[in-house]
């Protein structure tokens, strides 16, 4: 079975497992045009179908406005990535700007340089993101409690998410977190009275227990030297138990930058930086199909792409990320060459080489 046949079988399995038959044709259309190809525009995706122009564009338009299909896609991604997981499972939670929308994205850390996005929540501005994010995360946690009771989810987040409201939500659902916080955030040390709050930057201990609002947390401070880009060390708040050591917390937070690299690949490699979508439901559908393409690439293409182009032998600056390597391999598979390939022996003769 060829690589594309394996990929096709995997997509059909996902459809049988999660997508109703009434949505199957629309699901296959989205995978073919939005998950596995570079994004030009929605209308261009419709014209690629080879049908009458207006028929193709209308089919794509109905696809990206189907909110029920988007909910089912979300279920596919979360179930495939997390439902069968047990123990601690680290995911990065961050937000990024896609056109006029501020989008919160959850990505699974695979410790391979690029996190795999599996969940998103769309909002029209960063200022108003927290309220709908709380609702969407609560639905996600309830779903995981039913589907993956043995999972211990750990969310790794940047300073924007160090919020009392989010911490309360995590505590109510038993969710662990590692959140970087601002140096001027005031906390209470165990040996000080409750009313005495000091800025985190004044605490020199590498690790200590602290109180923030109603939360009893650990404060982990990274080492600092003059060669670092940031003017200050990392100040990390976490509710993980003591069995997760300070070094493990720092290493896991360092992996959070994988999601930022994933944002760059989605925007530039897959060309979503130039999308002109103006409706929240459309950008959500589009991103979820893109995320499905990431999951398929990781599960069914990455190992084969790395075997064909080993990266460990190359200079570190010449190595490609697993996603770029896999994405370019996939695009080569999907393109039919205009001319037949020239045999290696014949090519050597043409350039004057020995047979």
mmCIF file of C-alpha atoms in Angstrom:
data_model
loop_
_atom_site.group_PDB
_atom_site.id
_atom_site.type_symbol
_atom_site.label_atom_id
_atom_site.label_comp_id
_atom_site.label_asym_id
_atom_site.label_seq_id
_atom_site.Cartn_x
_atom_site.Cartn_y
_atom_site.Cartn_z
ATOM 1 C CA UNK A 1 0.000 0.000 0.000
ATOM 2 C CA UNK A 2 1.423 3.378 -1.030
ATOM 3 C CA UNK A 3 1.725 6.355 1.312
ATOM 4 C CA UNK A 4 -1.275 8.133 -0.203
ATOM 5 C CA UNK A 5 -3.351 4.959 0.049
ATOM 6 C CA UNK A 6 -2.480 4.669 3.751
ATOM 7 C CA UNK A 7 -3.419 8.311 4.239
ATOM 8 C CA UNK A 8 -6.700 7.803 2.407
ATOM 9 C CA UNK A 9 -7.515 4.749 4.550
ATOM 10 C CA UNK A 10 -6.790 6.765 7.708
ATOM 11 C CA UNK A 11 -9.146 9.565 6.632
ATOM 12 C CA UNK A 12 -11.891 7.039 5.840
ATOM 13 C CA UNK A 13 -11.414 5.455 9.268
ATOM 14 C CA UNK A 14 -11.827 8.858 10.967
ATOM 15 C CA UNK A 15 -14.998 9.467 8.991
ATOM 16 C CA UNK A 16 -16.514 6.120 9.952
ATOM 17 C CA UNK A 17 -15.545 6.627 13.593
ATOM 18 C CA UNK A 18 -16.627 10.228 14.160
ATOM 19 C CA UNK A 19 -18.407 11.833 11.179
ATOM 20 C CA UNK A 20 -22.047 11.038 10.276
ATOM 21 C CA UNK A 21 -22.668 9.687 6.777
ATOM 22 C CA UNK A 22 -24.622 12.816 5.893
ATOM 23 C CA UNK A 23 -21.442 14.879 6.446
ATOM 24 C CA UNK A 24 -18.987 12.390 4.913
ATOM 25 C CA UNK A 25 -18.767 13.986 1.472
ATOM 26 C CA UNK A 26 -18.272 17.439 2.971
ATOM 27 C CA UNK A 27 -15.636 16.077 5.366
ATOM 28 C CA UNK A 28 -13.623 14.483 2.537
ATOM 29 C CA UNK A 29 -13.828 17.737 0.588
ATOM 30 C CA UNK A 30 -12.394 19.706 3.527
ATOM 31 C CA UNK A 31 -9.557 17.239 4.078
ATOM 32 C CA UNK A 32 -8.597 17.258 0.406
ATOM 33 C CA UNK A 33 -8.771 21.022 -0.147
ATOM 34 C CA UNK A 34 -7.933 22.525 3.266
ATOM 35 C CA UNK A 35 -6.019 19.943 5.316
ATOM 36 C CA UNK A 36 -3.529 18.631 2.765
ATOM 37 C CA UNK A 37 -2.881 21.633 0.515
ATOM 38 C CA UNK A 38 -1.458 25.118 0.797
ATOM 39 C CA UNK A 39 -4.133 27.753 1.343
ATOM 40 C CA UNK A 40 -4.681 30.241 -1.485
ATOM 41 C CA UNK A 41 -8.251 31.353 -0.861
ATOM 42 C CA UNK A 42 -11.591 29.713 -0.255
ATOM 43 C CA UNK A 43 -12.767 30.499 -3.785
ATOM 44 C CA UNK A 44 -9.558 29.063 -5.249
ATOM 45 C CA UNK A 45 -10.159 25.869 -3.263
ATOM 46 C CA UNK A 46 -13.608 25.658 -4.835
ATOM 47 C CA UNK A 47 -12.286 26.209 -8.355
ATOM 48 C CA UNK A 48 -9.731 23.411 -7.870
ATOM 49 C CA UNK A 49 -12.593 20.934 -7.737
ATOM 50 C CA UNK A 50 -12.816 21.071 -11.522
ATOM 51 C CA UNK A 51 -16.539 21.710 -11.488
ATOM 52 C CA UNK A 52 -18.430 24.709 -12.704
ATOM 53 C CA UNK A 53 -16.825 27.697 -10.963
ATOM 54 C CA UNK A 54 -19.939 28.706 -9.043
ATOM 55 C CA UNK A 55 -20.727 25.147 -8.016
ATOM 56 C CA UNK A 56 -17.234 24.626 -6.596
ATOM 57 C CA UNK A 57 -17.204 27.928 -4.718
ATOM 58 C CA UNK A 58 -20.635 27.236 -3.248
ATOM 59 C CA UNK A 59 -19.545 23.795 -2.049
ATOM 60 C CA UNK A 60 -16.553 25.298 -0.237
ATOM 61 C CA UNK A 61 -18.720 28.061 1.211
ATOM 62 C CA UNK A 62 -21.176 25.523 2.623
ATOM 63 C CA UNK A 63 -18.255 23.538 4.031
ATOM 64 C CA UNK A 64 -16.665 26.389 5.987
ATOM 65 C CA UNK A 65 -19.986 27.648 7.391
ATOM 66 C CA UNK A 66 -21.057 24.256 8.716
ATOM 67 C CA UNK A 67 -20.751 24.746 12.500
ATOM 68 C CA UNK A 68 -21.903 21.196 13.307
ATOM 69 C CA UNK A 69 -19.101 19.772 11.184
ATOM 70 C CA UNK A 70 -16.639 22.042 13.015
ATOM 71 C CA UNK A 71 -17.805 20.659 16.370
ATOM 72 C CA UNK A 72 -17.331 17.128 15.053
ATOM 73 C CA UNK A 73 -13.851 18.013 13.785
ATOM 74 C CA UNK A 74 -12.991 19.352 17.231
ATOM 75 C CA UNK A 75 -14.118 16.065 18.729
ATOM 76 C CA UNK A 76 -12.017 14.106 16.225
ATOM 77 C CA UNK A 77 -8.845 16.000 17.102
ATOM 78 C CA UNK A 78 -9.235 15.955 20.882
ATOM 79 C CA UNK A 79 -10.300 12.306 20.943
ATOM 80 C CA UNK A 80 -7.479 11.107 18.709
ATOM 81 C CA UNK A 81 -4.840 13.122 20.575
ATOM 82 C CA UNK A 82 -5.920 12.725 24.207
ATOM 83 C CA UNK A 83 -8.777 10.263 24.765
ATOM 84 C CA UNK A 84 -6.556 7.189 25.107
ATOM 85 C CA UNK A 85 -3.806 8.981 27.076
ATOM 86 C CA UNK A 86 -2.957 8.315 30.718
ATOM 87 C CA UNK A 87 -0.746 10.038 33.268
ATOM 88 C CA UNK A 88 0.690 13.518 32.863
ATOM 89 C CA UNK A 89 0.126 14.961 29.382
ATOM 90 C CA UNK A 90 1.597 18.367 28.608
ATOM 91 C CA UNK A 91 -0.218 20.741 26.258
ATOM 92 C CA UNK A 92 0.621 24.341 25.358
ATOM 93 C CA UNK A 93 -2.123 26.963 25.528
ATOM 94 C CA UNK A 94 -1.432 30.211 23.688
ATOM 95 C CA UNK A 95 -3.171 32.767 21.501
ATOM 96 C CA UNK A 96 -2.302 34.321 18.160
ATOM 97 C CA UNK A 97 -3.732 36.843 15.738
ATOM 98 C CA UNK A 98 -5.221 35.536 12.495
ATOM 99 C CA UNK A 99 -6.487 38.501 10.528
ATOM 100 C CA UNK A 100 -9.007 40.352 12.724
ATOM 101 C CA UNK A 101 -9.405 37.409 15.119
ATOM 102 C CA UNK A 102 -7.577 36.594 18.342
ATOM 103 C CA UNK A 103 -7.571 32.810 18.576
ATOM 104 C CA UNK A 104 -6.685 30.695 21.602
ATOM 105 C CA UNK A 105 -5.098 27.405 20.548
ATOM 106 C CA UNK A 106 -4.292 24.236 22.469
ATOM 107 C CA UNK A 107 -1.445 22.111 21.112
ATOM 108 C CA UNK A 108 0.010 18.782 22.194
ATOM 109 C CA UNK A 109 3.724 18.878 22.954
ATOM 110 C CA UNK A 110 5.657 16.077 21.237
ATOM 111 C CA UNK A 111 9.132 17.420 22.134
ATOM 112 C CA UNK A 112 10.075 17.462 18.451
ATOM 113 C CA UNK A 113 10.296 21.202 17.794
ATOM 114 C CA UNK A 114 6.664 21.719 16.727
ATOM 115 C CA UNK A 115 3.601 21.222 18.914
ATOM 116 C CA UNK A 116 0.510 19.769 17.205
ATOM 117 C CA UNK A 117 -2.558 22.059 17.443
ATOM 118 C CA UNK A 118 -5.771 20.211 18.289
ATOM 119 C CA UNK A 119 -8.247 22.780 19.658
ATOM 120 C CA UNK A 120 -9.129 26.444 19.166
ATOM 121 C CA UNK A 121 -11.467 29.143 20.408
ATOM 122 C CA UNK A 122 -12.105 32.180 18.202
ATOM 123 C CA UNK A 123 -12.715 35.696 19.453
ATOM 124 C CA UNK A 124 -12.820 39.084 17.752
ATOM 125 C CA UNK A 125 -10.310 40.772 20.105
ATOM 126 C CA UNK A 126 -7.690 39.932 22.718
ATOM 127 C CA UNK A 127 -9.395 42.141 25.303
ATOM 128 C CA UNK A 128 -12.581 40.065 25.203
ATOM 129 C CA UNK A 129 -10.972 36.622 24.962
ATOM 130 C CA UNK A 130 -11.051 35.530 28.602
ATOM 131 C CA UNK A 131 -14.848 35.178 29.082
ATOM 132 C CA UNK A 132 -15.572 32.925 26.051
ATOM 133 C CA UNK A 133 -12.301 31.086 26.713
ATOM 134 C CA UNK A 134 -13.530 30.091 30.179
ATOM 135 C CA UNK A 135 -16.737 28.655 28.691
ATOM 136 C CA UNK A 136 -14.914 26.781 25.919
ATOM 137 C CA UNK A 137 -12.300 25.341 28.300
ATOM 138 C CA UNK A 138 -14.967 24.151 30.723
ATOM 139 C CA UNK A 139 -16.659 22.236 27.886
ATOM 140 C CA UNK A 140 -13.299 20.754 26.922
ATOM 141 C CA UNK A 141 -12.515 19.653 30.491
ATOM 142 C CA UNK A 142 -15.935 18.033 30.869
ATOM 143 C CA UNK A 143 -15.425 16.129 27.610
ATOM 144 C CA UNK A 144 -11.983 14.911 28.724
ATOM 145 C CA UNK A 145 -13.319 13.861 32.128
ATOM 146 C CA UNK A 146 -15.763 11.550 30.326
ATOM 147 C CA UNK A 147 -13.474 10.297 27.562
ATOM 148 C CA UNK A 148 -10.097 10.173 29.355
ATOM 149 C CA UNK A 149 -10.600 9.747 33.114
ATOM 150 C CA UNK A 150 -6.990 8.551 33.614
ATOM 151 C CA UNK A 151 -5.533 11.617 31.880
ATOM 152 C CA UNK A 152 -3.751 14.226 34.007
ATOM 153 C CA UNK A 153 -3.718 17.252 31.735
ATOM 154 C CA UNK A 154 -1.014 19.868 32.297
ATOM 155 C CA UNK A 155 -1.458 23.228 30.547
ATOM 156 C CA UNK A 156 1.710 25.215 29.855
ATOM 157 C CA UNK A 157 0.963 28.894 29.332
ATOM 158 C CA UNK A 158 2.535 32.312 28.848
ATOM 159 C CA UNK A 159 2.050 35.394 31.043
ATOM 160 C CA UNK A 160 -1.264 36.397 29.458
ATOM 161 C CA UNK A 161 -2.961 33.315 30.944
ATOM 162 C CA UNK A 162 -1.760 33.843 34.539
ATOM 163 C CA UNK A 163 -5.281 34.819 35.552
ATOM 164 C CA UNK A 164 -7.146 34.202 38.800
ATOM 165 C CA UNK A 165 -10.307 33.241 36.871
ATOM 166 C CA UNK A 166 -8.433 30.652 34.836
ATOM 167 C CA UNK A 167 -6.714 29.277 37.949
ATOM 168 C CA UNK A 168 -10.129 28.877 39.614
ATOM 169 C CA UNK A 169 -11.425 26.964 36.587
ATOM 170 C CA UNK A 170 -8.370 24.675 36.603
ATOM 171 C CA UNK A 171 -8.774 23.990 40.330
ATOM 172 C CA UNK A 172 -12.465 23.094 39.936
ATOM 173 C CA UNK A 173 -11.638 20.473 37.270
ATOM 174 C CA UNK A 174 -8.358 19.163 38.712
ATOM 175 C CA UNK A 175 -6.254 20.522 35.867
ATOM 176 C CA UNK A 176 -2.533 21.077 36.411
ATOM 177 C CA UNK A 177 -0.765 24.071 34.918
ATOM 178 C CA UNK A 178 2.574 25.840 34.485
ATOM 179 C CA UNK A 179 2.094 29.555 33.866
ATOM 180 C CA UNK A 180 4.720 32.217 33.448
ATOM 181 C CA UNK A 181 3.831 35.386 35.319
ATOM 182 C CA UNK A 182 4.922 39.013 35.378
ATOM 183 C CA UNK A 183 7.699 40.019 37.717
ATOM 184 C CA UNK A 184 5.568 42.651 39.454
ATOM 185 C CA UNK A 185 2.763 40.252 40.438
ATOM 186 C CA UNK A 186 2.356 40.351 44.216
ATOM 187 C CA UNK A 187 2.194 37.133 46.219
ATOM 188 C CA UNK A 188 2.348 36.028 49.849
ATOM 189 C CA UNK A 189 5.198 33.913 51.221
ATOM 190 C CA UNK A 190 4.440 31.200 53.826
ATOM 191 C CA UNK A 191 6.350 32.955 56.610
ATOM 192 C CA UNK A 192 4.800 36.382 56.038
ATOM 193 C CA UNK A 193 1.399 37.594 57.294
ATOM 194 C CA UNK A 194 -1.492 37.334 54.834
ATOM 195 C CA UNK A 195 -1.690 41.044 54.244
ATOM 196 C CA UNK A 196 2.012 41.317 53.313
ATOM 197 C CA UNK A 197 2.369 40.902 49.571
ATOM 198 C CA UNK A 198 5.649 41.338 47.736
ATOM 199 C CA UNK A 199 6.515 41.419 44.016
ATOM 200 C CA UNK A 200 7.719 38.102 42.668
ATOM 201 C CA UNK A 201 10.909 39.718 41.353
ATOM 202 C CA UNK A 202 12.043 40.324 44.944
ATOM 203 C CA UNK A 203 12.016 36.595 45.742
ATOM 204 C CA UNK A 204 15.509 35.221 45.156
ATOM 205 C CA UNK A 205 14.809 31.570 46.026
ATOM 206 C CA UNK A 206 14.940 29.194 43.025
ATOM 207 C CA UNK A 207 11.755 27.501 44.278
ATOM 208 C CA UNK A 208 9.319 28.193 47.097
ATOM 209 C CA UNK A 209 5.697 27.864 48.121
ATOM 210 C CA UNK A 210 3.558 30.987 47.687
ATOM 211 C CA UNK A 211 -0.063 32.109 47.907
ATOM 212 C CA UNK A 212 -1.745 34.013 45.099
ATOM 213 C CA UNK A 213 -5.309 35.106 45.823
ATOM 214 C CA UNK A 214 -6.921 31.895 47.107
ATOM 215 C CA UNK A 215 -4.431 29.553 45.413
ATOM 216 C CA UNK A 216 -1.544 27.690 47.073
ATOM 217 C CA UNK A 217 1.117 27.334 44.397
ATOM 218 C CA UNK A 218 4.794 26.729 43.769
ATOM 219 C CA UNK A 219 6.944 29.533 42.436
ATOM 220 C CA UNK A 220 9.793 28.306 40.223
ATOM 221 C CA UNK A 221 12.437 30.809 39.161
ATOM 222 C CA UNK A 222 14.843 30.056 36.309
ATOM 223 C CA UNK A 223 18.543 30.837 36.350
ATOM 224 C CA UNK A 224 19.637 34.112 34.823
ATOM 225 C CA UNK A 225 22.793 35.235 33.036
ATOM 226 C CA UNK A 226 23.773 38.315 31.058
ATOM 227 C CA UNK A 227 23.655 36.479 27.708
ATOM 228 C CA UNK A 228 19.893 35.870 27.853
ATOM 229 C CA UNK A 229 17.558 37.789 25.516
ATOM 230 C CA UNK A 230 14.990 38.474 28.227
ATOM 231 C CA UNK A 231 15.893 41.144 30.785
ATOM 232 C CA UNK A 232 14.642 38.876 33.594
ATOM 233 C CA UNK A 233 14.422 35.152 34.417
ATOM 234 C CA UNK A 234 11.269 33.113 34.071
ATOM 235 C CA UNK A 235 8.889 33.312 37.031
ATOM 236 C CA UNK A 236 6.656 30.244 36.814
ATOM 237 C CA UNK A 237 3.563 29.465 38.882
ATOM 238 C CA UNK A 238 2.474 25.836 39.040
ATOM 239 C CA UNK A 239 0.165 23.588 41.016
ATOM 240 C CA UNK A 240 2.039 20.414 40.058
ATOM 241 C CA UNK A 241 2.997 18.151 42.982
ATOM 242 C CA UNK A 242 6.530 18.116 44.357
ATOM 243 C CA UNK A 243 7.327 14.904 42.474
ATOM 244 C CA UNK A 244 7.631 17.106 39.386
ATOM 245 C CA UNK A 245 10.976 18.720 40.141
ATOM 246 C CA UNK A 246 12.059 22.284 39.453
ATOM 247 C CA UNK A 247 14.196 21.182 36.489
ATOM 248 C CA UNK A 248 11.272 19.258 34.981
ATOM 249 C CA UNK A 249 9.017 22.304 35.316
ATOM 250 C CA UNK A 250 11.584 24.526 33.577
ATOM 251 C CA UNK A 251 12.149 21.990 30.802
ATOM 252 C CA UNK A 252 8.430 21.633 30.179
ATOM 253 C CA UNK A 253 7.939 25.377 30.043
ATOM 254 C CA UNK A 254 10.800 25.659 27.534
ATOM 255 C CA UNK A 255 8.820 23.305 25.272
ATOM 256 C CA UNK A 256 5.990 25.864 25.192
ATOM 257 C CA UNK A 257 7.859 27.707 22.434
ATOM 258 C CA UNK A 258 7.002 24.803 20.119
ATOM 259 C CA UNK A 259 3.497 26.229 19.756
ATOM 260 C CA UNK A 260 4.892 29.575 18.608
ATOM 261 C CA UNK A 261 6.894 27.783 15.933
ATOM 262 C CA UNK A 262 3.695 25.982 14.925
ATOM 263 C CA UNK A 263 1.960 29.365 14.546
ATOM 264 C CA UNK A 264 4.712 30.462 12.147
ATOM 265 C CA UNK A 265 4.339 27.317 10.041
ATOM 266 C CA UNK A 266 0.554 27.635 9.861
ATOM 267 C CA UNK A 267 0.785 31.291 8.832
ATOM 268 C CA UNK A 268 3.746 31.189 6.452
ATOM 269 C CA UNK A 269 4.292 27.618 5.281
ATOM 270 C CA UNK A 270 0.578 26.907 4.872
ATOM 271 C CA UNK A 271 -0.071 30.518 3.812
ATOM 272 C CA UNK A 272 -2.827 31.411 6.286
ATOM 273 C CA UNK A 273 -1.124 34.738 6.989
ATOM 274 C CA UNK A 274 -2.793 36.058 3.826
ATOM 275 C CA UNK A 275 -6.314 34.771 4.437
ATOM 276 C CA UNK A 276 -9.067 37.383 4.319
ATOM 277 C CA UNK A 277 -11.746 35.614 6.348
ATOM 278 C CA UNK A 278 -14.083 37.923 8.255
ATOM 279 C CA UNK A 279 -16.514 35.467 9.899
ATOM 280 C CA UNK A 280 -15.606 33.641 13.149
ATOM 281 C CA UNK A 281 -17.301 30.373 12.147
ATOM 282 C CA UNK A 282 -15.381 30.307 8.854
ATOM 283 C CA UNK A 283 -11.938 30.831 10.407
ATOM 284 C CA UNK A 284 -12.734 28.153 13.009
ATOM 285 C CA UNK A 285 -13.661 25.590 10.357
ATOM 286 C CA UNK A 286 -10.622 26.496 8.300
ATOM 287 C CA UNK A 287 -8.211 26.180 11.242
ATOM 288 C CA UNK A 288 -9.672 22.881 12.428
ATOM 289 C CA UNK A 289 -9.182 21.340 8.991
ATOM 290 C CA UNK A 290 -5.619 22.682 9.000
ATOM 291 C CA UNK A 291 -5.051 21.136 12.450
ATOM 292 C CA UNK A 292 -6.391 17.836 11.159
ATOM 293 C CA UNK A 293 -3.768 18.008 8.424
ATOM 294 C CA UNK A 294 -1.092 18.418 11.114
ATOM 295 C CA UNK A 295 -2.371 15.372 12.975
ATOM 296 C CA UNK A 296 -2.443 13.249 9.814
ATOM 297 C CA UNK A 297 1.054 14.407 8.893
ATOM 298 C CA UNK A 298 2.398 13.463 12.325
ATOM 299 C CA UNK A 299 0.711 10.067 12.516
ATOM 300 C CA UNK A 300 1.076 8.798 8.940
ATOM 301 C CA UNK A 301 3.781 10.749 7.105
ATOM 302 C CA UNK A 302 6.430 12.083 9.482
ATOM 303 C CA UNK A 303 8.393 8.850 10.006
ATOM 304 C CA UNK A 304 8.518 8.053 6.296
ATOM 305 C CA UNK A 305 9.576 11.624 5.427
ATOM 306 C CA UNK A 306 12.371 11.477 7.992
ATOM 307 C CA UNK A 307 13.571 8.134 6.654
ATOM 308 C CA UNK A 308 13.835 9.562 3.139
ATOM 309 C CA UNK A 309 15.637 12.702 4.345
ATOM 310 C CA UNK A 310 17.521 11.989 7.576
ATOM 311 C CA UNK A 311 18.200 15.203 9.476
ATOM 312 C CA UNK A 312 20.515 14.060 12.269
ATOM 313 C CA UNK A 313 23.479 13.838 9.908
ATOM 314 C CA UNK A 314 23.111 17.473 8.860
ATOM 315 C CA UNK A 315 24.524 20.567 10.495
ATOM 316 C CA UNK A 316 22.006 21.860 13.092
ATOM 317 C CA UNK A 317 21.445 25.041 11.076
ATOM 318 C CA UNK A 318 20.635 23.006 7.962
ATOM 319 C CA UNK A 319 18.050 20.744 9.574
ATOM 320 C CA UNK A 320 14.371 21.104 8.743
ATOM 321 C CA UNK A 321 11.602 20.831 11.301
ATOM 322 C CA UNK A 322 9.570 17.646 11.245
ATOM 323 C CA UNK A 323 6.552 19.541 9.943
ATOM 324 C CA UNK A 324 8.324 21.345 7.099
ATOM 325 C CA UNK A 325 10.004 18.108 6.053
ATOM 326 C CA UNK A 326 6.686 16.217 6.150
ATOM 327 C CA UNK A 327 4.657 18.995 4.518
ATOM 328 C CA UNK A 328 7.035 19.323 1.564
ATOM 329 C CA UNK A 329 7.081 15.528 1.210
ATOM 330 C CA UNK A 330 3.280 15.496 1.112
ATOM 331 C CA UNK A 331 3.131 18.247 -1.506
ATOM 332 C CA UNK A 332 5.517 16.260 -3.723
ATOM 333 C CA UNK A 333 3.275 13.205 -3.406
ATOM 334 C CA UNK A 334 0.176 15.187 -4.356
ATOM 335 C CA UNK A 335 1.701 16.842 -7.416
ATOM 336 C CA UNK A 336 1.841 14.943 -10.704
ATOM 337 C CA UNK A 337 5.047 15.868 -12.594
ATOM 338 C CA UNK A 338 4.604 17.331 -16.069
ATOM 339 C CA UNK A 339 7.430 15.196 -17.490
ATOM 340 C CA UNK A 340 8.418 11.637 -16.507
ATOM 341 C CA UNK A 341 11.468 11.421 -14.201
ATOM 342 C CA UNK A 342 14.808 10.786 -15.872
ATOM 343 C CA UNK A 343 16.563 7.571 -14.735
ATOM 344 C CA UNK A 344 19.662 8.199 -12.611
ATOM 345 C CA UNK A 345 22.038 6.460 -15.045
ATOM 346 C CA UNK A 346 20.724 8.475 -17.993
ATOM 347 C CA UNK A 347 20.972 11.709 -15.994
ATOM 348 C CA UNK A 348 24.649 11.004 -15.268
ATOM 349 C CA UNK A 349 25.364 10.430 -18.949
ATOM 350 C CA UNK A 350 23.664 13.718 -19.862
ATOM 351 C CA UNK A 351 25.912 15.696 -17.546
ATOM 352 C CA UNK A 352 29.038 13.853 -18.602
ATOM 353 C CA UNK A 353 29.286 11.489 -15.681
ATOM 354 C CA UNK A 354 30.224 7.818 -15.738
ATOM 355 C CA UNK A 355 27.629 5.139 -16.120
#
